[in-house]
Amino acid sequence: MISSVGFIIVSYIFASIPWGFVIGKLRGIDIRKHGSGNIGATNVTRVLGKWAGRICFLMDFLKGLLPVLLAMKLISAGFISDCSGVFLCSVVFACVAGHMWSIFLKFTGGKGMSTSAGALLALSPYATITCAAVWFTVFLYSKYVSLASIAAAVVLPVAAIIFAFAGVWPLPPAVLVLLVIITFLAVFKHRANIERLRNGTENRFVKVKRDTE
């Protein structure tokens, strides 16, 4: 039998890989010292351009998608039989926590939105589509990435619960509770953005050029 604890630890380490930081280093900068200072895809796009941002988003997205998909496969194949719901929740949380508190960046990291989206796609595709629609709608009207992310995070557990109880895409109760926790974590990580939104000082999305000196 596969060690549940070992798989969870590996998931955390895998999700800890700070792709925004890595991409920045490959371009000769520390992304944490440019733009908003965040290692996520939004700041990478602002500072290094759309292709760097897209690669960053994809890699962060896969950090949530791949471990959760594999965990679900292990459960369905019978390799993980005891407390499978708790195991799945632990893997999801390990992925999100790995991005937010990376072991490679002294337990600092990003806001977890891309990684959470990847995990959510594995758990509940319909909820993912709903959250994506909310994100794009809010962003297109406001041009605030932070506001769009917060709105999508708030919709996340609501959509998952509705689809689960409607029988469209059932999920264990423990997973639904975890999604609520992830929402609170995402909002908490955006607390500085929320304060700036309240004060009217939050920056709308624009690409900024880094210094070439």
mmCIF file of C-alpha atoms in Angstrom:
data_model
loop_
_atom_site.group_PDB
_atom_site.id
_atom_site.type_symbol
_atom_site.label_atom_id
_atom_site.label_comp_id
_atom_site.label_asym_id
_atom_site.label_seq_id
_atom_site.Cartn_x
_atom_site.Cartn_y
_atom_site.Cartn_z
ATOM 1 C CA MET A 1 0.000 0.000 0.000
ATOM 2 C CA ILE A 2 1.163 3.510 -0.769
ATOM 3 C CA SER A 3 2.006 5.646 2.240
ATOM 4 C CA SER A 4 -0.668 8.317 2.598
ATOM 5 C CA VAL A 5 1.591 10.543 4.664
ATOM 6 C CA GLY A 6 4.438 10.190 2.170
ATOM 7 C CA PHE A 7 2.170 11.147 -0.723
ATOM 8 C CA ILE A 8 0.916 14.214 1.152
ATOM 9 C CA ILE A 9 4.477 15.328 1.931
ATOM 10 C CA VAL A 10 5.561 14.879 -1.697
ATOM 11 C CA SER A 11 2.496 16.856 -2.819
ATOM 12 C CA TYR A 12 3.488 19.714 -0.524
ATOM 13 C CA ILE A 13 7.087 19.715 -1.785
ATOM 14 C CA PHE A 14 5.929 19.552 -5.419
ATOM 15 C CA ALA A 15 3.548 22.467 -4.888
ATOM 16 C CA SER A 16 6.273 24.413 -3.086
ATOM 17 C CA ILE A 17 8.231 24.864 -6.318
ATOM 18 C CA PRO A 18 7.946 28.666 -6.783
ATOM 19 C CA TRP A 19 7.619 28.870 -10.538
ATOM 20 C CA GLY A 20 7.193 32.637 -10.593
ATOM 21 C CA PHE A 21 10.438 32.993 -8.674
ATOM 22 C CA VAL A 22 12.172 30.453 -10.945
ATOM 23 C CA ILE A 23 10.988 32.211 -14.116
ATOM 24 C CA GLY A 24 12.168 35.529 -12.716
ATOM 25 C CA LYS A 25 15.604 34.106 -11.958
ATOM 26 C CA LEU A 26 15.841 32.692 -15.474
ATOM 27 C CA ARG A 27 15.223 36.243 -16.704
ATOM 28 C CA GLY A 28 17.830 37.650 -14.340
ATOM 29 C CA ILE A 29 15.614 39.174 -11.652
ATOM 30 C CA ASP A 30 14.101 38.414 -8.272
ATOM 31 C CA ILE A 31 10.388 38.784 -9.027
ATOM 32 C CA ARG A 32 9.768 39.559 -5.353
ATOM 33 C CA LYS A 33 11.568 42.877 -5.832
ATOM 34 C CA HIS A 34 9.510 44.009 -8.818
ATOM 35 C CA GLY A 35 5.906 45.018 -9.344
ATOM 36 C CA SER A 36 3.715 43.943 -6.447
ATOM 37 C CA GLY A 37 6.422 41.624 -5.136
ATOM 38 C CA ASN A 38 4.171 38.576 -5.499
ATOM 39 C CA ILE A 39 5.462 35.399 -7.162
ATOM 40 C CA GLY A 40 2.149 34.647 -8.871
ATOM 41 C CA ALA A 41 1.222 34.776 -12.546
ATOM 42 C CA THR A 42 -0.324 38.249 -12.368
ATOM 43 C CA ASN A 43 2.856 39.923 -11.187
ATOM 44 C CA VAL A 44 4.998 37.826 -13.533
ATOM 45 C CA THR A 45 2.814 39.014 -16.429
ATOM 46 C CA ARG A 46 3.085 42.639 -15.338
ATOM 47 C CA VAL A 47 6.857 42.510 -15.029
ATOM 48 C CA LEU A 48 8.026 39.935 -17.577
ATOM 49 C CA GLY A 49 5.270 39.824 -20.169
ATOM 50 C CA LYS A 50 2.324 37.662 -21.134
ATOM 51 C CA TRP A 51 4.218 34.517 -22.129
ATOM 52 C CA ALA A 52 6.163 34.400 -18.889
ATOM 53 C CA GLY A 53 2.887 34.957 -17.058
ATOM 54 C CA ARG A 54 1.115 32.213 -18.981
ATOM 55 C CA ILE A 55 3.884 29.724 -18.264
ATOM 56 C CA CYS A 56 3.806 30.699 -14.597
ATOM 57 C CA PHE A 57 0.028 30.268 -14.447
ATOM 58 C CA LEU A 58 0.187 26.868 -16.164
ATOM 59 C CA MET A 59 2.898 25.533 -13.862
ATOM 60 C CA ASP A 60 1.154 26.819 -10.731
ATOM 61 C CA PHE A 61 -2.135 25.388 -12.017
ATOM 62 C CA LEU A 62 -0.551 21.970 -12.542
ATOM 63 C CA LYS A 63 0.787 22.028 -8.977
ATOM 64 C CA GLY A 64 -2.809 21.702 -7.828
ATOM 65 C CA LEU A 65 -4.214 19.594 -10.640
ATOM 66 C CA LEU A 66 -1.699 16.742 -10.935
ATOM 67 C CA PRO A 67 -1.352 15.659 -7.273
ATOM 68 C CA VAL A 68 -5.119 15.776 -6.723
ATOM 69 C CA LEU A 69 -5.844 13.816 -9.909
ATOM 70 C CA LEU A 70 -3.284 11.206 -8.888
ATOM 71 C CA ALA A 71 -4.715 11.033 -5.370
ATOM 72 C CA MET A 72 -8.191 10.435 -6.792
ATOM 73 C CA LYS A 73 -6.817 7.702 -9.062
ATOM 74 C CA LEU A 74 -5.128 6.017 -6.100
ATOM 75 C CA ILE A 75 -8.373 6.105 -4.137
ATOM 76 C CA SER A 76 -10.469 4.718 -7.002
ATOM 77 C CA ALA A 77 -7.898 1.957 -7.627
ATOM 78 C CA GLY A 78 -8.023 0.907 -3.979
ATOM 79 C CA PHE A 79 -4.435 1.833 -3.125
ATOM 80 C CA ILE A 80 -5.737 4.236 -0.472
ATOM 81 C CA SER A 81 -8.618 2.615 1.362
ATOM 82 C CA ASP A 82 -8.599 4.052 4.887
ATOM 83 C CA CYS A 83 -10.018 7.542 5.442
ATOM 84 C CA SER A 84 -9.943 8.317 1.716
ATOM 85 C CA GLY A 85 -11.874 11.573 2.206
ATOM 86 C CA VAL A 86 -9.381 12.804 4.777
ATOM 87 C CA PHE A 87 -6.516 11.762 2.508
ATOM 88 C CA LEU A 88 -7.938 13.670 -0.454
ATOM 89 C CA CYS A 89 -8.517 16.769 1.677
ATOM 90 C CA SER A 90 -4.968 16.553 2.998
ATOM 91 C CA VAL A 91 -3.528 16.383 -0.516
ATOM 92 C CA VAL A 92 -5.559 19.398 -1.654
ATOM 93 C CA PHE A 93 -4.531 21.386 1.405
ATOM 94 C CA ALA A 94 -0.881 20.340 0.977
ATOM 95 C CA CYS A 95 -0.890 21.649 -2.600
ATOM 96 C CA VAL A 96 -2.428 25.001 -1.695
ATOM 97 C CA ALA A 97 -0.241 25.352 1.400
ATOM 98 C CA GLY A 98 2.860 24.488 -0.613
ATOM 99 C CA HIS A 99 2.213 27.405 -2.941
ATOM 100 C CA MET A 100 1.289 29.824 -0.167
ATOM 101 C CA TRP A 101 4.108 28.800 2.183
ATOM 102 C CA SER A 102 6.887 27.365 0.030
ATOM 103 C CA ILE A 103 9.633 25.410 1.748
ATOM 104 C CA PHE A 104 12.007 26.830 -0.880
ATOM 105 C CA LEU A 105 11.211 30.464 -0.014
ATOM 106 C CA LYS A 106 11.428 30.215 3.775
ATOM 107 C CA PHE A 107 7.708 29.517 4.019
ATOM 108 C CA THR A 108 6.579 32.526 2.006
ATOM 109 C CA GLY A 109 4.854 32.311 -1.351
ATOM 110 C CA GLY A 110 1.945 33.329 -3.512
ATOM 111 C CA LYS A 111 -1.760 33.704 -2.903
ATOM 112 C CA GLY A 112 -2.693 30.230 -4.073
ATOM 113 C CA MET A 113 -5.302 31.115 -6.684
ATOM 114 C CA SER A 114 -3.807 29.249 -9.671
ATOM 115 C CA THR A 115 -2.952 26.188 -7.590
ATOM 116 C CA SER A 116 -6.406 26.191 -5.990
ATOM 117 C CA ALA A 117 -7.946 26.400 -9.470
ATOM 118 C CA GLY A 118 -5.986 23.339 -10.561
ATOM 119 C CA ALA A 119 -7.085 21.356 -7.516
ATOM 120 C CA LEU A 120 -10.678 22.496 -7.988
ATOM 121 C CA LEU A 121 -10.695 21.391 -11.629
ATOM 122 C CA ALA A 122 -9.832 17.877 -10.480
ATOM 123 C CA LEU A 123 -12.433 17.953 -7.703
ATOM 124 C CA SER A 124 -15.365 19.711 -9.377
ATOM 125 C CA PRO A 125 -15.094 20.793 -13.032
ATOM 126 C CA TYR A 126 -18.496 22.510 -13.016
ATOM 127 C CA ALA A 127 -17.586 24.606 -9.986
ATOM 128 C CA THR A 128 -14.318 25.486 -11.727
ATOM 129 C CA ILE A 129 -16.170 26.719 -14.810
ATOM 130 C CA THR A 130 -18.473 28.786 -12.598
ATOM 131 C CA CYS A 131 -15.562 30.365 -10.731
ATOM 132 C CA ALA A 132 -13.734 31.073 -13.995
ATOM 133 C CA ALA A 133 -16.831 32.797 -15.386
ATOM 134 C CA VAL A 134 -17.082 34.937 -12.252
ATOM 135 C CA TRP A 135 -13.369 35.783 -12.400
ATOM 136 C CA PHE A 136 -13.471 36.890 -16.048
ATOM 137 C CA THR A 137 -16.699 38.852 -15.600
ATOM 138 C CA VAL A 138 -15.413 40.793 -12.592
ATOM 139 C CA PHE A 139 -12.022 41.364 -14.205
ATOM 140 C CA LEU A 140 -13.438 42.568 -17.520
ATOM 141 C CA TYR A 141 -15.657 45.102 -15.777
ATOM 142 C CA SER A 142 -13.212 46.259 -13.092
ATOM 143 C CA LYS A 143 -9.698 45.449 -14.401
ATOM 144 C CA TYR A 144 -8.834 44.486 -10.820
ATOM 145 C CA VAL A 145 -7.213 41.035 -10.720
ATOM 146 C CA SER A 146 -7.423 41.007 -6.930
ATOM 147 C CA LEU A 147 -11.155 41.749 -6.900
ATOM 148 C CA ALA A 148 -11.787 39.086 -9.541
ATOM 149 C CA SER A 149 -9.772 36.553 -7.532
ATOM 150 C CA ILE A 150 -11.594 37.359 -4.299
ATOM 151 C CA ALA A 151 -14.979 37.079 -6.025
ATOM 152 C CA ALA A 152 -14.047 33.716 -7.550
ATOM 153 C CA ALA A 153 -12.764 32.469 -4.191
ATOM 154 C CA VAL A 154 -16.024 33.393 -2.473
ATOM 155 C CA VAL A 155 -18.073 31.667 -5.178
ATOM 156 C CA LEU A 156 -15.886 28.531 -4.981
ATOM 157 C CA PRO A 157 -17.488 26.712 -2.013
ATOM 158 C CA VAL A 158 -20.975 27.951 -2.900
ATOM 159 C CA ALA A 159 -20.770 26.529 -6.426
ATOM 160 C CA ALA A 160 -19.210 23.262 -5.243
ATOM 161 C CA ILE A 161 -21.892 22.787 -2.576
ATOM 162 C CA ILE A 162 -24.724 23.528 -5.021
ATOM 163 C CA PHE A 163 -23.397 21.080 -7.629
ATOM 164 C CA ALA A 164 -22.732 18.455 -4.946
ATOM 165 C CA PHE A 165 -26.180 18.606 -3.347
ATOM 166 C CA ALA A 166 -27.861 18.775 -6.750
ATOM 167 C CA GLY A 167 -26.162 15.500 -7.608
ATOM 168 C CA VAL A 168 -24.375 17.028 -10.586
ATOM 169 C CA TRP A 169 -20.895 16.465 -9.148
ATOM 170 C CA PRO A 170 -20.964 14.837 -5.677
ATOM 171 C CA LEU A 171 -18.142 15.525 -3.239
ATOM 172 C CA PRO A 172 -17.454 14.190 0.266
ATOM 173 C CA PRO A 173 -18.580 16.592 3.028
ATOM 174 C CA ALA A 174 -14.977 16.864 4.229
ATOM 175 C CA VAL A 175 -13.915 18.222 0.834
ATOM 176 C CA LEU A 176 -16.705 20.794 0.852
ATOM 177 C CA VAL A 177 -15.584 21.969 4.291
ATOM 178 C CA LEU A 178 -12.010 22.194 3.006
ATOM 179 C CA LEU A 179 -13.125 24.394 0.107
ATOM 180 C CA VAL A 180 -14.634 26.814 2.623
ATOM 181 C CA ILE A 181 -11.300 26.858 4.472
ATOM 182 C CA ILE A 182 -9.417 27.508 1.217
ATOM 183 C CA THR A 183 -11.747 30.433 0.522
ATOM 184 C CA PHE A 184 -10.913 31.965 3.894
ATOM 185 C CA LEU A 185 -7.192 31.438 3.237
ATOM 186 C CA ALA A 186 -7.442 33.058 -0.198
ATOM 187 C CA VAL A 187 -9.267 36.081 1.195
ATOM 188 C CA PHE A 188 -6.735 36.303 4.039
ATOM 189 C CA LYS A 189 -3.840 36.304 1.562
ATOM 190 C CA HIS A 190 -5.576 39.169 -0.264
ATOM 191 C CA ARG A 191 -6.044 41.275 2.879
ATOM 192 C CA ALA A 192 -3.606 43.969 1.679
ATOM 193 C CA ASN A 193 -5.440 44.128 -1.653
ATOM 194 C CA ILE A 194 -8.761 44.436 0.152
ATOM 195 C CA GLU A 195 -7.441 47.369 2.156
ATOM 196 C CA ARG A 196 -6.213 49.075 -1.017
ATOM 197 C CA LEU A 197 -9.541 48.437 -2.731
ATOM 198 C CA ARG A 198 -11.324 50.070 0.191
ATOM 199 C CA ASN A 199 -8.958 53.033 0.044
ATOM 200 C CA GLY A 200 -9.160 53.337 -3.736
ATOM 201 C CA THR A 201 -5.407 52.782 -4.124
ATOM 202 C CA GLU A 202 -5.420 49.301 -5.667
ATOM 203 C CA ASN A 203 -3.768 49.207 -9.095
ATOM 204 C CA ARG A 204 -5.743 48.003 -12.069
ATOM 205 C CA PHE A 205 -4.050 45.451 -14.283
ATOM 206 C CA VAL A 206 -1.452 46.965 -16.569
ATOM 207 C CA LYS A 207 1.826 45.578 -17.815
ATOM 208 C CA VAL A 208 4.764 47.385 -16.252
ATOM 209 C CA LYS A 209 8.267 47.408 -17.656
ATOM 210 C CA ARG A 210 11.111 46.508 -15.356
ATOM 211 C CA ASP A 211 14.282 48.516 -15.171
ATOM 212 C CA THR A 212 16.931 47.425 -17.650
ATOM 213 C CA GLU A 213 19.862 48.905 -15.778
#
